[in-house]
Each structure stands twice: as structure tokens, then as C-alpha cells.
Amino acid sequence: MGATLHVIGSLMIDRVVRVRVLPAPGETVMARSAKIHPGGKGANQAVAAARCGARVRMLGRTGAEGAFIVRELQAAGIDTGSVMSDDPMAGFAAVMVADGGMNSIVIAPEANGRISGADIDAFLGGAAHGDLVLMQNECSGLGHAVAKARELGMKIWLNAAPMGDEVRSVDLGALSCLLVNEHELAALSGIGEPEAALDQLAKAWPMLDIVVTLGAAGWIARVGGALVRGRASPVNAIDTVGCGDAFVGVLAALRSEGMPWIEALARANAAGALAATIAGAIPSMPSRDAIEGFSGRQHP
Ligand code: ADP
């Protein structure tokens, strides 16, 4: 096991209803079924990293009704000493899925938007120089966290999801790794073709490692100054929710234990594929054994 991985991220309650057709404005429809799942990109990625064997501690905020998410984190072995459950309202996602798969989603960050600069300073006070901190864009204080982590000499990884103005105002020169999917890459660079977009970012920030996930097409990255890519592993994909989080969490875990880029990327790719074979986000995060077994089969 390598250094501790520090995650500053979201905890969300995913409330998912299945409907025949999505309601039109002003219309009320009955759900066929309803489910509640633990989620949030921060929680998903923290669990992915912990199941991959990393020692993980997390900063996050939720409300009393989010306590079941905190229990999921603890069950994965994550240090939740900095996860506050004191907020009047937990963050949640209201998800409607229609027959045929079309969906509508509203995200209410709530507690996740009430992480303060003081919370971030106290959390990062428990990190060592050179440790890796992983963030996404579902919580308040992104700019503050980047500045503080830089001051402390940490390796800063940003999964720029969801894309937004907070991400655009981050000094990418402060990061050691930027992780995006193809849509986020296009939004950030203004260029639709991933390789051209990657080239442009690499020219502007030559020291920045950039990893782009391409869904069922795999991934492309510029790491250590080299352009590398890999195909997705063929699987029987039943639900791609959480694939990106599995990829990012596993890559962060393996890089923080010192694994070389190419081996770590191959395992992250395997983790993304495995996550597509199981429904949900947290339930689909694979164990280290599953990742090793699967990548062994893919790369004999
Ligand atoms: P996000 O959910 O953030 O948009 P992607 O859809 O790009 O992320 O998926 C992340 C990674 O998960 C991909 O780079 C790939 O490794 C894996 N993956 C996603 N979908 C599939 C699939 N259908 N088959 C195999 N691997 C997949």
C-alpha cells in the first residue's frame, strides 16, 4: 500500500424513478418503481480507490438522511473522520428513467455546496507533502482547495466533471493531472476532436498529465510527455453509470502507490469495463483481485 489518497468530493443520494414516458412540463405521471442509491462522484471514486487497495480519507458533507452513504464509505475502509453529516439537507440527484432508457436528471448539491475554506484547510492539514489529492466539480471550494493543496506541495488531480465555470477558473498549471471525458474535453478546449484538443492543452500546459476517457472507445492520454491510448475491454455492458468514476478512482489509487502510468491505465480501463457489467455506481466498483484477474486476461 502506498501513500494516503485524499479525496475532497461529493456525497449524493440518487433517487431514481422509472416511468413509461418522461413527464411533459405541467404533467404528473406515476412511477413504475422507485429506488434510492448512494452516489456522488466523490463517494464513488473514493470507494473505487479503496476497493483497489488504497488507503483513502475523504472530506465531504451530507445531512442525516445521507448517513447510509457514509456507512458505505466506512464499509469500504475509508477514513470518514472528515465527512460531516450535520447539514440540514443532503445533496441529491432526482433521476427519471423512461422506457427505452431516455432520462432526465436534476442535481441538487445542497450540503455539498456548503463545504467551507476552513473545512478544506483542516482536512488538508492532515496530508503530507507529495501526497495525492483527488477532486471533482460537485462541491464548493474547488479554487480554494487547489490553492491550498498547491501551497502544501501536494499532487493535485482534478476530474473536471461536471464541467462548469468553477473548472474554467482553475489554474490548470497548478494541477498534476486533469481527467475528463470526451464531452468535458471538448467543452474545456473548444475543440471537438479528442486528439487535437489534447494537443492544444498539452502545448499550453506541457507539464500537465491529461487523461481522457472515451466510453466504449477506451481512452487517450498524454502522460509524462508521451501520447498513449488504449481500447476499451469488450464486455457485456448493462449499465455504464459509474464507469468514469471507477476509472478515475482506480487510476488515482494505483498512481499514489507508485505504479507506472501504462500499467495503471490498463487497470483503470479494466475497472471501467467491469463497472459497466453491474448496475449502479458504488455496487459496481471492482475489487483489486477482480481488476488484476480481468487485466491479466486482457493482456496475457
Ligand atoms: P464517464 O462516465 O465519465 O463519461 P466514460 O463513459 O468515458 O466515462 O467511461 C470511462 C471508462 O470506462 C472508459 O474509458 C472505459 O475504460 C470504460 N467503459 C465505459 N463504457 C464501456 C463499455 N461499454 N465497455 C467497456 N468499457 C467501458
Short mmCIF file of C-alpha atoms and ligand atoms in Angstrom, two decimals:
data_model
loop_
_atom_site.label_atom_id
_atom_site.label_comp_id
_atom_site.label_asym_id
_atom_site.label_seq_id
_atom_site.Cartn_x
_atom_site.Cartn_y
_atom_site.Cartn_z
CA MET A 1 0.00 0.00 0.00
CA GLY A 2 1.35 3.45 -0.94
CA ALA A 3 0.74 6.93 0.42
CA THR A 4 -2.67 8.01 1.64
CA LEU A 5 -5.06 9.23 -1.08
CA HIS A 6 -7.06 12.28 -0.03
CA VAL A 7 -10.46 12.81 -1.70
CA ILE A 8 -12.40 16.08 -1.49
CA GLY A 9 -15.74 15.25 -3.02
CA SER A 10 -19.47 14.86 -3.12
CA LEU A 11 -21.92 12.51 -1.45
CA MET A 12 -25.28 12.37 -3.24
CA ILE A 13 -28.47 10.45 -2.67
CA ASP A 14 -29.59 9.16 -6.07
CA ARG A 15 -33.40 8.94 -6.12
CA VAL A 16 -34.29 7.07 -9.29
CA VAL A 17 -37.83 6.64 -10.59
CA ARG A 18 -38.75 4.56 -13.64
CA VAL A 19 -41.56 5.96 -15.76
CA ARG A 20 -43.20 4.96 -19.04
CA VAL A 21 -42.51 8.36 -20.63
CA LEU A 22 -40.85 11.44 -19.15
CA PRO A 23 -43.50 13.93 -17.94
CA ALA A 24 -44.06 17.00 -20.14
CA PRO A 25 -43.97 20.43 -18.41
CA GLY A 26 -47.03 20.68 -16.15
CA GLU A 27 -47.77 16.95 -16.36
CA THR A 28 -47.81 14.49 -13.43
CA VAL A 29 -47.07 10.82 -14.03
CA MET A 30 -46.92 7.75 -11.78
CA ALA A 31 -43.61 5.95 -11.33
CA ARG A 32 -43.41 2.25 -12.18
CA SER A 33 -40.76 1.80 -9.49
CA ALA A 34 -38.52 3.88 -7.25
CA LYS A 35 -35.06 3.22 -5.84
CA ILE A 36 -32.59 5.10 -3.65
CA HIS A 37 -28.84 4.57 -4.20
CA PRO A 38 -25.72 6.01 -2.57
CA GLY A 39 -23.81 8.17 -5.05
CA GLY A 40 -21.89 11.36 -5.79
CA LYS A 41 -18.69 11.40 -7.84
CA GLY A 42 -16.56 11.91 -4.73
CA ALA A 43 -18.04 8.93 -2.87
CA ASN A 44 -17.95 6.72 -5.98
CA GLN A 45 -14.30 7.47 -6.72
CA ALA A 46 -13.27 7.13 -3.07
CA VAL A 47 -14.87 3.65 -2.95
CA ALA A 48 -13.26 2.67 -6.27
CA ALA A 49 -9.84 3.67 -4.91
CA ALA A 50 -10.35 1.90 -1.57
CA ARG A 51 -11.57 -1.36 -3.18
CA CYS A 52 -8.45 -1.17 -5.35
CA GLY A 53 -6.37 -1.22 -2.16
CA ALA A 54 -5.60 2.46 -1.47
CA ARG A 55 -5.63 3.97 2.00
CA VAL A 56 -8.28 6.67 1.48
CA ARG A 57 -9.52 9.57 3.61
CA MET A 58 -12.33 11.81 2.49
CA LEU A 59 -13.68 15.31 3.09
CA GLY A 60 -17.37 15.73 2.33
CA ARG A 61 -20.66 16.98 3.69
CA THR A 62 -24.12 15.49 3.83
CA GLY A 63 -27.23 15.56 6.02
CA ALA A 64 -28.69 13.00 8.42
CA GLU A 65 -30.50 11.24 5.58
CA GLY A 66 -27.12 10.70 3.86
CA ALA A 67 -25.82 8.57 6.76
CA PHE A 68 -26.25 5.41 4.65
CA ILE A 69 -23.68 6.78 2.18
CA VAL A 70 -21.19 7.35 5.00
CA ARG A 71 -21.75 3.73 6.08
CA GLU A 72 -20.93 2.58 2.52
CA LEU A 73 -17.68 4.56 2.66
CA GLN A 74 -16.80 3.02 6.02
CA ALA A 75 -17.60 -0.47 4.76
CA ALA A 76 -15.02 0.11 2.01
CA GLY A 77 -12.44 1.01 4.70
CA ILE A 78 -12.40 4.78 4.02
CA ASP A 79 -11.48 7.16 6.84
CA THR A 80 -14.66 9.27 7.16
CA GLY A 81 -13.46 11.37 10.12
CA SER A 82 -13.81 14.48 7.89
CA VAL A 83 -17.22 13.60 6.42
CA MET A 84 -19.78 15.84 8.13
CA SER A 85 -23.39 14.67 8.42
CA ASP A 86 -24.64 17.85 10.08
CA ASP A 87 -26.18 19.68 7.13
CA PRO A 88 -29.94 20.43 7.05
CA MET A 89 -30.20 18.81 3.61
CA ALA A 90 -28.14 16.12 1.91
CA GLY A 91 -27.26 16.61 -1.75
CA PHE A 92 -29.36 14.53 -4.09
CA ALA A 93 -29.98 13.67 -7.70
CA ALA A 94 -33.59 13.34 -8.91
CA VAL A 95 -33.37 10.88 -11.79
CA MET A 96 -36.21 9.87 -14.11
CA VAL A 97 -35.59 6.98 -16.47
CA ALA A 98 -38.18 6.28 -19.19
CA ASP A 99 -38.80 3.02 -21.05
CA GLY A 100 -36.09 2.85 -23.69
CA GLY A 101 -33.51 4.47 -21.42
CA MET A 102 -34.13 8.20 -22.05
CA ASN A 103 -33.57 10.09 -18.81
CA SER A 104 -33.87 13.49 -17.12
CA ILE A 105 -31.69 14.34 -14.15
CA VAL A 106 -31.70 17.25 -11.70
CA ILE A 107 -28.77 17.54 -9.29
CA ALA A 108 -29.25 19.49 -6.05
CA PRO A 109 -25.80 19.88 -4.44
CA GLU A 110 -27.19 21.20 -1.10
CA ALA A 111 -24.76 20.01 1.65
CA ASN A 112 -22.00 19.52 -0.93
CA GLY A 113 -22.19 23.25 -1.67
CA ARG A 114 -21.57 24.10 1.99
CA ILE A 115 -18.00 22.85 2.39
CA SER A 116 -16.03 25.86 3.65
CA GLY A 117 -12.46 27.03 3.18
CA ALA A 118 -11.85 26.24 6.86
CA ASP A 119 -13.10 22.65 6.34
CA ILE A 120 -10.68 22.26 3.43
CA ASP A 121 -7.72 23.74 5.35
CA ALA A 122 -8.38 21.46 8.34
CA PHE A 123 -8.64 18.39 6.08
CA LEU A 124 -5.51 19.13 4.06
CA GLY A 125 -3.67 19.81 7.32
CA GLY A 126 -3.71 16.02 7.73
CA ALA A 127 -1.92 15.39 4.41
CA ALA A 128 1.80 15.04 3.75
CA HIS A 129 3.88 16.91 1.16
CA GLY A 130 3.79 14.92 -2.11
CA ASP A 131 0.51 13.08 -1.31
CA LEU A 132 -2.15 12.94 -3.99
CA VAL A 133 -5.45 14.82 -3.56
CA LEU A 134 -8.34 13.97 -5.88
CA MET A 135 -11.23 16.37 -6.55
CA GLN A 136 -14.21 16.70 -8.87
CA ASN A 137 -16.56 19.62 -9.53
CA GLU A 138 -19.60 18.74 -7.40
CA CYS A 139 -18.55 20.59 -4.21
CA SER A 140 -17.94 24.18 -3.13
CA GLY A 141 -14.40 25.47 -2.58
CA LEU A 142 -12.69 23.98 -5.64
CA GLY A 143 -10.49 27.06 -6.23
CA HIS A 144 -9.61 27.26 -2.55
CA ALA A 145 -8.75 23.56 -2.38
CA VAL A 146 -6.46 23.80 -5.41
CA ALA A 147 -4.64 26.82 -3.98
CA LYS A 148 -4.22 25.24 -0.53
CA ALA A 149 -3.06 21.88 -1.89
CA ARG A 150 -0.55 23.65 -4.12
CA GLU A 151 0.79 25.61 -1.14
CA LEU A 152 1.26 22.27 0.70
CA GLY A 153 3.17 20.73 -2.22
CA MET A 154 0.54 18.06 -2.96
CA LYS A 155 -0.07 16.35 -6.29
CA ILE A 156 -3.43 17.71 -7.41
CA TRP A 157 -5.75 15.60 -9.57
CA LEU A 158 -8.92 17.16 -10.94
CA ASN A 159 -11.67 15.17 -12.57
CA ALA A 160 -13.33 18.15 -14.29
CA ALA A 161 -16.85 16.76 -14.02
CA PRO A 162 -19.36 18.21 -14.30
CA MET A 163 -17.78 20.88 -16.50
CA GLY A 164 -18.59 24.44 -15.42
CA ASP A 165 -17.25 27.91 -14.70
CA GLU A 166 -15.57 26.72 -11.48
CA VAL A 167 -13.39 24.42 -13.60
CA ARG A 168 -12.65 27.14 -16.16
CA SER A 169 -11.36 29.41 -13.42
CA VAL A 170 -8.92 26.80 -12.05
CA ASP A 171 -5.26 27.44 -12.93
CA LEU A 172 -4.53 24.20 -14.78
CA GLY A 173 -0.83 24.88 -14.20
CA ALA A 174 -1.40 24.03 -10.52
CA LEU A 175 -2.60 20.50 -11.34
CA SER A 176 -0.51 17.43 -11.83
CA CYS A 177 -3.30 15.52 -13.60
CA LEU A 178 -6.52 16.54 -15.37
CA LEU A 179 -9.08 13.79 -16.04
CA VAL A 180 -12.01 14.37 -18.39
CA ASN A 181 -14.38 12.51 -20.66
CA GLU A 182 -14.61 13.49 -24.33
CA HIS A 183 -17.51 15.93 -23.77
CA GLU A 184 -15.71 17.71 -20.94
CA LEU A 185 -12.53 17.86 -23.03
CA ALA A 186 -14.44 19.46 -25.93
CA ALA A 187 -16.12 21.97 -23.60
CA LEU A 188 -12.81 22.90 -21.98
CA SER A 189 -10.75 23.20 -25.16
CA GLY A 190 -13.41 24.30 -27.67
CA ILE A 191 -12.16 21.51 -29.99
CA GLY A 192 -14.36 18.50 -30.83
CA GLU A 193 -11.69 16.02 -31.91
CA PRO A 194 -10.06 14.49 -28.79
CA GLU A 195 -6.51 14.15 -30.10
CA ALA A 196 -6.42 17.73 -31.42
CA ALA A 197 -7.91 19.00 -28.16
CA LEU A 198 -5.33 17.07 -26.16
CA ASP A 199 -2.53 18.54 -28.31
CA GLN A 200 -3.74 22.04 -27.66
CA LEU A 201 -3.93 21.54 -23.87
CA ALA A 202 -0.53 19.85 -23.87
CA LYS A 203 1.02 22.82 -25.69
CA ALA A 204 -0.45 25.26 -23.19
CA TRP A 205 0.46 23.13 -20.12
CA PRO A 206 3.40 20.88 -21.06
CA MET A 207 3.91 19.56 -17.52
CA LEU A 208 0.27 18.56 -17.03
CA ASP A 209 -0.70 14.90 -17.37
CA ILE A 210 -4.08 14.65 -19.12
CA VAL A 211 -6.27 11.54 -19.25
CA VAL A 212 -9.37 11.41 -21.47
CA THR A 213 -11.92 8.60 -21.21
CA LEU A 214 -13.82 7.80 -24.40
CA GLY A 215 -16.58 5.47 -23.16
CA ALA A 216 -16.82 2.24 -25.16
CA ALA A 217 -13.95 3.52 -27.35
CA GLY A 218 -11.44 3.37 -24.47
CA TRP A 219 -9.08 6.18 -23.50
CA ILE A 220 -6.34 8.51 -24.75
CA ALA A 221 -3.81 10.27 -22.55
CA ARG A 222 -0.79 12.49 -22.54
CA VAL A 223 1.30 11.38 -19.59
CA GLY A 224 4.97 12.02 -18.86
CA GLY A 225 5.10 13.90 -22.19
CA ALA A 226 4.02 10.88 -24.29
CA LEU A 227 0.75 10.33 -26.15
CA VAL A 228 -0.70 6.91 -25.27
CA ARG A 229 -4.05 5.24 -25.88
CA GLY A 230 -5.96 2.04 -25.24
CA ARG A 231 -9.10 0.33 -26.46
CA ALA A 232 -11.94 -0.46 -24.06
CA SER A 233 -12.13 -4.10 -22.98
CA PRO A 234 -15.07 -5.86 -24.61
CA VAL A 235 -17.72 -6.68 -22.01
CA ASN A 236 -21.44 -7.23 -21.90
CA ALA A 237 -22.25 -3.67 -20.77
CA ILE A 238 -25.55 -3.43 -18.91
CA ASP A 239 -25.16 -0.08 -17.09
CA THR A 240 -22.37 2.42 -17.71
CA VAL A 241 -23.22 4.53 -14.64
CA GLY A 242 -20.04 4.79 -12.56
CA CYS A 243 -17.60 3.69 -15.31
CA GLY A 244 -15.82 7.04 -15.33
CA ASP A 245 -15.66 7.07 -11.52
CA ALA A 246 -14.22 3.53 -11.45
CA PHE A 247 -11.56 4.54 -13.99
CA VAL A 248 -10.57 7.73 -12.12
CA GLY A 249 -10.61 6.21 -8.61
CA VAL A 250 -8.53 3.20 -9.64
CA LEU A 251 -6.02 5.30 -11.59
CA ALA A 252 -5.54 7.64 -8.60
CA ALA A 253 -5.14 4.66 -6.24
CA LEU A 254 -2.51 2.97 -8.40
CA ARG A 255 -0.53 6.12 -9.18
CA SER A 256 -0.44 7.01 -5.49
CA GLU A 257 1.07 3.60 -4.79
CA GLY A 258 3.73 4.36 -7.44
CA MET A 259 2.60 2.11 -10.31
CA PRO A 260 3.91 3.26 -13.75
CA TRP A 261 1.39 5.06 -15.95
CA ILE A 262 0.86 2.40 -18.61
CA GLU A 263 0.17 -0.40 -16.14
CA ALA A 264 -2.08 1.85 -14.05
CA LEU A 265 -4.03 2.99 -17.13
CA ALA A 266 -4.57 -0.61 -18.26
CA ARG A 267 -6.02 -1.48 -14.85
CA ALA A 268 -8.19 1.67 -14.75
CA ASN A 269 -9.52 0.67 -18.18
CA ALA A 270 -10.29 -2.82 -16.85
CA ALA A 271 -12.06 -1.28 -13.83
CA GLY A 272 -14.18 0.93 -16.13
CA ALA A 273 -15.20 -2.10 -18.19
CA LEU A 274 -16.01 -4.19 -15.09
CA ALA A 275 -18.15 -1.33 -13.73
CA ALA A 276 -20.24 -1.50 -16.93
CA THR A 277 -21.21 -5.10 -16.18
CA ILE A 278 -23.00 -4.34 -12.87
CA ALA A 279 -25.90 -1.93 -12.24
CA GLY A 280 -25.38 1.20 -10.14
CA ALA A 281 -22.25 3.13 -9.23
CA ILE A 282 -20.92 2.05 -5.81
CA PRO A 283 -22.10 -1.59 -6.19
CA SER A 284 -20.20 -1.82 -9.49
CA MET A 285 -16.78 -0.72 -8.20
CA PRO A 286 -14.50 -3.76 -8.64
CA SER A 287 -12.07 -5.24 -6.10
CA ARG A 288 -8.31 -5.30 -6.70
CA ASP A 289 -8.50 -9.06 -7.31
CA ALA A 290 -11.21 -8.63 -9.94
CA ILE A 291 -9.18 -5.90 -11.68
CA GLU A 292 -5.96 -7.95 -11.68
CA GLY A 293 -7.80 -11.06 -12.89
CA PHE A 294 -9.53 -9.18 -15.67
CA SER A 295 -6.47 -7.22 -16.86
CA GLY A 296 -4.45 -10.45 -16.77
CA ARG A 297 -6.95 -11.98 -19.20
CA GLN A 298 -6.87 -8.90 -21.45
CA HIS A 299 -3.08 -8.57 -21.57
CA PRO A 300 -1.61 -12.08 -21.32
P1 ADP B 1 -17.91 8.93 -17.97
O1 ADP B 1 -18.88 8.05 -17.27
O2 ADP B 1 -17.16 9.83 -17.05
O3 ADP B 1 -18.46 9.63 -19.19
P2 ADP B 1 -16.72 7.09 -19.85
O4 ADP B 1 -18.09 6.80 -20.40
O5 ADP B 1 -15.75 7.74 -20.77
O6 ADP B 1 -16.79 7.92 -18.51
O7 ADP B 1 -16.13 5.68 -19.35
C1 ADP B 1 -14.97 5.60 -18.56
C2 ADP B 1 -14.19 4.35 -18.90
O8 ADP B 1 -14.97 3.18 -18.59
C3 ADP B 1 -13.81 4.19 -20.37
O9 ADP B 1 -12.62 4.91 -20.67
C4 ADP B 1 -13.63 2.68 -20.47
O10 ADP B 1 -12.39 2.31 -19.90
C5 ADP B 1 -14.75 2.17 -19.55
N1 ADP B 1 -16.01 1.92 -20.29
C6 ADP B 1 -17.08 2.74 -20.40
N2 ADP B 1 -18.05 2.17 -21.14
C7 ADP B 1 -17.59 0.96 -21.51
C8 ADP B 1 -18.11 -0.13 -22.30
N3 ADP B 1 -19.33 -0.07 -22.86
N4 ADP B 1 -17.34 -1.25 -22.47
C9 ADP B 1 -16.11 -1.33 -21.91
N5 ADP B 1 -15.56 -0.33 -21.16
C10 ADP B 1 -16.27 0.78 -20.97
#
